[in-house]
Tab-separated table of C-alpha atoms in Angstrom:
chain	number	residue	atom	x	y	z
W	7	MET	CA	206.824	-142.773	53.244
W	8	THR	CA	209.539	-141.354	51.490
W	9	ASP	CA	209.889	-142.512	47.793
W	10	TRP	CA	213.739	-142.504	47.588
W	11	ARG	CA	213.111	-143.435	43.978
W	12	ALA	CA	210.964	-140.085	42.975
W	13	VAL	CA	213.682	-137.995	45.564
W	14	LEU	CA	216.190	-139.766	43.504
W	15	TRP	CA	215.340	-138.838	39.784
W	16	GLY	CA	214.012	-135.222	41.291
W	17	PHE	CA	217.953	-134.551	42.313
W	18	VAL	CA	218.975	-135.832	38.613
W	19	ALA	CA	216.737	-133.676	36.998
W	20	GLY	CA	218.384	-130.646	39.167
W	21	ILE	CA	221.862	-131.292	38.139
W	22	VAL	CA	221.453	-131.847	34.299
W	23	LEU	CA	219.162	-128.333	34.865
W	24	GLY	CA	221.610	-126.959	36.744
W	25	LEU	CA	224.213	-127.279	34.790
W	26	PHE	CA	221.999	-125.838	31.849
W	27	ALA	CA	221.066	-123.242	33.738
W	28	PHE	CA	224.417	-121.152	34.158
W	29	ALA	CA	223.185	-119.248	31.054
W	30	ILE	CA	220.526	-117.555	33.397
W	31	PRO	CA	221.750	-117.292	36.919
W	32	VAL	CA	219.517	-116.510	38.708
W	33	VAL	CA	216.340	-117.122	37.332
W	34	GLY	CA	217.195	-120.316	35.476
W	35	HIS	CA	218.537	-122.044	38.890
W	36	VAL	CA	214.899	-121.307	40.089
W	37	GLY	CA	213.677	-123.025	37.202
W	38	ALA	CA	215.778	-126.377	37.278
W	39	GLY	CA	215.005	-126.103	40.881
W	40	LEU	CA	210.837	-125.836	40.347
W	41	ILE	CA	211.431	-128.214	37.769
W	42	ALA	CA	213.164	-130.890	39.680
W	43	GLY	CA	210.538	-130.486	42.350
W	44	GLY	CA	208.057	-130.796	39.895
W	45	VAL	CA	209.496	-133.982	38.592
W	46	ALA	CA	210.137	-135.826	42.233
W	47	GLY	CA	206.537	-134.865	43.701
W	48	TYR	CA	205.198	-135.714	39.894
W	49	LEU	CA	206.735	-139.498	40.378
W	50	ALA	CA	205.873	-139.804	44.427
W	51	GLY	CA	201.788	-139.047	44.157
W	52	GLY	CA	200.441	-138.485	47.069
W	53	GLY	CA	199.023	-135.583	46.969
W	54	LEU	CA	200.768	-131.782	48.096
W	55	GLY	CA	202.396	-132.362	51.385
W	56	SER	CA	203.906	-135.585	49.690
W	57	GLY	CA	205.138	-134.268	46.984
W	58	ALA	CA	206.092	-131.082	49.149
W	59	TRP	CA	208.215	-133.088	50.853
W	60	HIS	CA	209.821	-135.332	47.945
W	61	GLY	CA	210.528	-131.387	46.099
W	62	LEU	CA	212.560	-130.425	49.091
W	63	LEU	CA	214.947	-133.525	49.706
W	64	ALA	CA	215.391	-133.597	46.070
W	65	GLY	CA	216.374	-129.489	46.415
W	66	ALA	CA	218.069	-130.063	48.995
W	67	LEU	CA	220.602	-132.986	48.151
W	68	ASP	CA	220.656	-130.787	45.378
W	69	GLY	CA	222.154	-128.143	47.515
W	70	ILE	CA	224.196	-130.300	49.042
W	71	ALA	CA	225.537	-131.565	46.400
W	72	LEU	CA	226.901	-128.635	44.661
W	73	ALA	CA	228.031	-127.014	47.913
W	74	LEU	CA	230.572	-130.250	48.071
W	75	LEU	CA	231.130	-130.229	44.855
W	76	PHE	CA	232.675	-126.348	45.384
W	77	ALA	CA	233.721	-126.382	48.350
W	78	PRO	CA	237.181	-128.086	47.340
W	79	VAL	CA	237.904	-125.277	44.903
W	80	GLY	CA	236.782	-122.679	47.380
W	81	ALA	CA	239.769	-124.165	49.215
W	82	VAL	CA	241.985	-124.771	46.252
W	83	LEU	CA	241.616	-120.739	45.136
W	84	GLY	CA	241.520	-118.976	48.860
W	85	GLY	CA	244.811	-121.391	49.385
W	86	LEU	CA	246.416	-119.771	46.174
W	87	GLY	CA	245.363	-116.156	47.351
W	88	GLY	CA	245.566	-116.282	51.552
W	89	GLY	CA	248.272	-119.672	52.021
W	90	PRO	CA	246.809	-121.611	54.360
W	91	VAL	CA	244.400	-119.820	56.363
W	92	GLY	CA	242.932	-118.455	52.625
W	93	GLY	CA	242.324	-122.283	51.936
W	94	LEU	CA	240.894	-122.255	55.323
W	95	VAL	CA	238.374	-119.996	54.602
W	96	GLY	CA	237.949	-120.564	50.984
W	97	GLY	CA	236.385	-123.501	51.691
W	98	PHE	CA	234.574	-122.992	54.614
W	99	GLY	CA	232.780	-119.886	52.942
W	100	VAL	CA	231.933	-121.975	50.024
W	101	VAL	CA	230.305	-124.550	52.305
W	102	ALA	CA	228.519	-122.104	54.141
W	103	ILE	CA	226.866	-120.072	50.995
W	104	GLY	CA	225.969	-123.736	49.759
W	105	VAL	CA	224.225	-124.140	53.022
W	106	VAL	CA	222.180	-120.876	51.664
W	107	ILE	CA	221.782	-122.059	48.281
W	108	ALA	CA	220.710	-125.079	49.590
W	109	LEU	CA	217.656	-123.838	51.532
W	110	VAL	CA	217.232	-121.756	48.191
W	111	PHE	CA	217.010	-125.030	46.098
W	112	ALA	CA	214.556	-127.045	49.078
W	113	VAL	CA	212.407	-124.147	49.206
W	114	ASP	CA	212.007	-123.652	45.137
W	115	SER	CA	211.452	-127.362	44.815
W	116	ALA	CA	209.115	-128.143	47.582
W	117	ILE	CA	207.052	-125.248	45.968
W	118	GLY	CA	207.994	-127.410	42.472
W	119	GLY	CA	207.037	-130.291	44.580
W	120	ALA	CA	204.055	-129.823	44.966
W	121	VAL	CA	202.486	-128.459	41.844
W	122	GLY	CA	203.958	-131.743	40.752
W	123	ALA	CA	202.081	-133.941	43.066
W	124	LEU	CA	198.862	-131.824	41.323
W	125	PHE	CA	199.706	-133.571	38.162
W	126	SER	CA	200.342	-137.158	38.747
């Protein structure tokens, strides 16, 4: 059974730490995902599998939220540079990259969730 409270707290930790992660672009985001997953896994408890599952959900939600947040920005910038077709391509491009980012966030958050569950 999924503990959505743990997933929500992991999501919030991922968003907050993700904002600070822009100071160290790659390492900071990986670290933010690990810590967010750790928070979700720690709060959910229940062993490695449960911690990994809750961390995975928190990380995937972080990636999806970032993609949905930045897709309109990509559409506007693409529209300014390439007209209507540029806006469409820009928005879809951001969503496609966002899906990849969501997968990356989910994987490292799952690892962090498994580790966090060990400490609960």
